[in-house]
Short mmCIF file of C-alpha atoms and ligand atoms in Angstrom, two decimals:
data_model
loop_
_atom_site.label_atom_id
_atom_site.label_comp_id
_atom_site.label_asym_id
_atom_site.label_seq_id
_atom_site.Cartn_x
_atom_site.Cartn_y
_atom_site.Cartn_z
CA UNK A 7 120.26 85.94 27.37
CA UNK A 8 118.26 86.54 30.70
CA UNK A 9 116.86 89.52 32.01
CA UNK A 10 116.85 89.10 35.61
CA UNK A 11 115.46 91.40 37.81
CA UNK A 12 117.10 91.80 41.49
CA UNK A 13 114.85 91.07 43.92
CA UNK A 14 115.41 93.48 47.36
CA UNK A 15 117.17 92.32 49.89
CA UNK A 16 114.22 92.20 52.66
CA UNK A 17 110.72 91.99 51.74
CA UNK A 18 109.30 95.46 50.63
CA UNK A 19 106.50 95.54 54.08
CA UNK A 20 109.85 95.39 56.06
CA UNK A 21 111.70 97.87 54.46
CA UNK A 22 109.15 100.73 54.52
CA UNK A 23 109.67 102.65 57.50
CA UNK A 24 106.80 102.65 60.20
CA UNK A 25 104.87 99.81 58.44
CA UNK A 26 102.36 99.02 60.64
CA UNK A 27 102.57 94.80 59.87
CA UNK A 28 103.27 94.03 63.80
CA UNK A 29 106.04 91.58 64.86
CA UNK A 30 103.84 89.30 65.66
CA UNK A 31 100.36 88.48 66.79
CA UNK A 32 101.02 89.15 70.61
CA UNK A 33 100.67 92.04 72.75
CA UNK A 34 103.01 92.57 74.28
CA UNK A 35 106.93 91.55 73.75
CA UNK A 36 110.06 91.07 76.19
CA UNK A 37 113.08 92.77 75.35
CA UNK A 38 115.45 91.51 77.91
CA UNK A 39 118.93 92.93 77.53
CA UNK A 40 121.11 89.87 79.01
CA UNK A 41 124.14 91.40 78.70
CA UNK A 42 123.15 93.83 81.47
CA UNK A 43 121.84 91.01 83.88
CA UNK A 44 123.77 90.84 86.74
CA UNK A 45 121.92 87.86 88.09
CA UNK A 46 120.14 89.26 91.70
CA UNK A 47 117.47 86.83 91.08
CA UNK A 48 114.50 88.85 91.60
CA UNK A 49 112.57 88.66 88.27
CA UNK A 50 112.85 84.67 88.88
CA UNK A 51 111.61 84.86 92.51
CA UNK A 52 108.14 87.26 90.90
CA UNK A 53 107.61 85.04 87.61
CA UNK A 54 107.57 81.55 86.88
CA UNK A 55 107.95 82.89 82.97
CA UNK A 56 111.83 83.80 84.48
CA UNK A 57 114.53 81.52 85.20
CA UNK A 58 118.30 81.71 86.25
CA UNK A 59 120.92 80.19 84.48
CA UNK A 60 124.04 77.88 85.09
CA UNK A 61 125.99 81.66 84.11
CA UNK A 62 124.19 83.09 87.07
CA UNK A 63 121.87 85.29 84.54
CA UNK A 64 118.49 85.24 83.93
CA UNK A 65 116.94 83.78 80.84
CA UNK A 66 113.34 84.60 79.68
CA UNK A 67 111.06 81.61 78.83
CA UNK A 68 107.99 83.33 76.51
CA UNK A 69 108.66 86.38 74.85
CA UNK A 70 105.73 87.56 72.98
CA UNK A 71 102.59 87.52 75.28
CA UNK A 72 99.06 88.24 75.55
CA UNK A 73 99.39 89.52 78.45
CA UNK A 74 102.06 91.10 80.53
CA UNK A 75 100.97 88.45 84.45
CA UNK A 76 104.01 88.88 86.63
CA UNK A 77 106.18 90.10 83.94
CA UNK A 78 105.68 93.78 84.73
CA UNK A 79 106.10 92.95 88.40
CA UNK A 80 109.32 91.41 87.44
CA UNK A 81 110.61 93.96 85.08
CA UNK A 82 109.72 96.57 87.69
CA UNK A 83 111.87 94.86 90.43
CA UNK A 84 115.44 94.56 88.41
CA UNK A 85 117.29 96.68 90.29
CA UNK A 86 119.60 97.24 86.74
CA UNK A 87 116.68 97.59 84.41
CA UNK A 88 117.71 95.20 81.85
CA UNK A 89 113.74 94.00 81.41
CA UNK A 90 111.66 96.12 78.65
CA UNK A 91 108.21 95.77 77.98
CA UNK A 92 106.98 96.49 74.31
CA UNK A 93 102.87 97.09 73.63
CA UNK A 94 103.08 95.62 70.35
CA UNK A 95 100.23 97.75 69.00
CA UNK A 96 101.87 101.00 70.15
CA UNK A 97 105.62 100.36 69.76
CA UNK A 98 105.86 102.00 73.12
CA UNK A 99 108.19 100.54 75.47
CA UNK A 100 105.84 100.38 78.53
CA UNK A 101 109.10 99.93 81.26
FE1 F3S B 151 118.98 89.91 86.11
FE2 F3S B 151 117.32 91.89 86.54
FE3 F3S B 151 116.49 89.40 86.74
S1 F3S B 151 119.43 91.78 87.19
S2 F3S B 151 118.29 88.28 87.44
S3 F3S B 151 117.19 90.40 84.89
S4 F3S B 151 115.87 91.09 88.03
#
């Protein structure tokens, strides 16, 4: 007969609340909340990292950055505020 042991269902580092293993190696992450989108166009027209979709929503191409370039400029301008800006480092949502 075996003994086995149950392993956890997610890796001990991610279960620990507030571990500070980051998501990933980039500063700064886009949390875009499509749902929300209702498609004005104006994140496109600031960044080339934004594009619109046959839907008539926008659709981010990089999510995880160095650094935020026109992103900020773009979340800034949604007029429904659907574009978040994570510091990676923090955990701050910086818009
Ligand atoms: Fe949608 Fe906001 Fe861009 S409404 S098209 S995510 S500026």
């Amino acid at each position: 007969m075996t003994n086995h042991k149950k392993r956890p269902l997610v890796p001990l580092y991610m279960a620990i609340k507030g571990c500070p293993t980051p998501r990933n190696d980039k500063d700064f992450s886009i949390d875009h909340h499509r749902d929300e989108c209702i498609g004005c166009g104006a994140c496109a027209a600031l960044s080339e990292n934004w594009f619109m979709e046959d839907d008539g929503k926008a659709s981010v191409k990089v999510v995880d950055l160095d650094s935020l370039g026109e992103n900020k400029e773009a979340a800034e301008s949604c007029p429904v505020n659907c574009i978040h800006l994570i510091d990676n480092k923090s955990k701050k949502k910086l818009i």
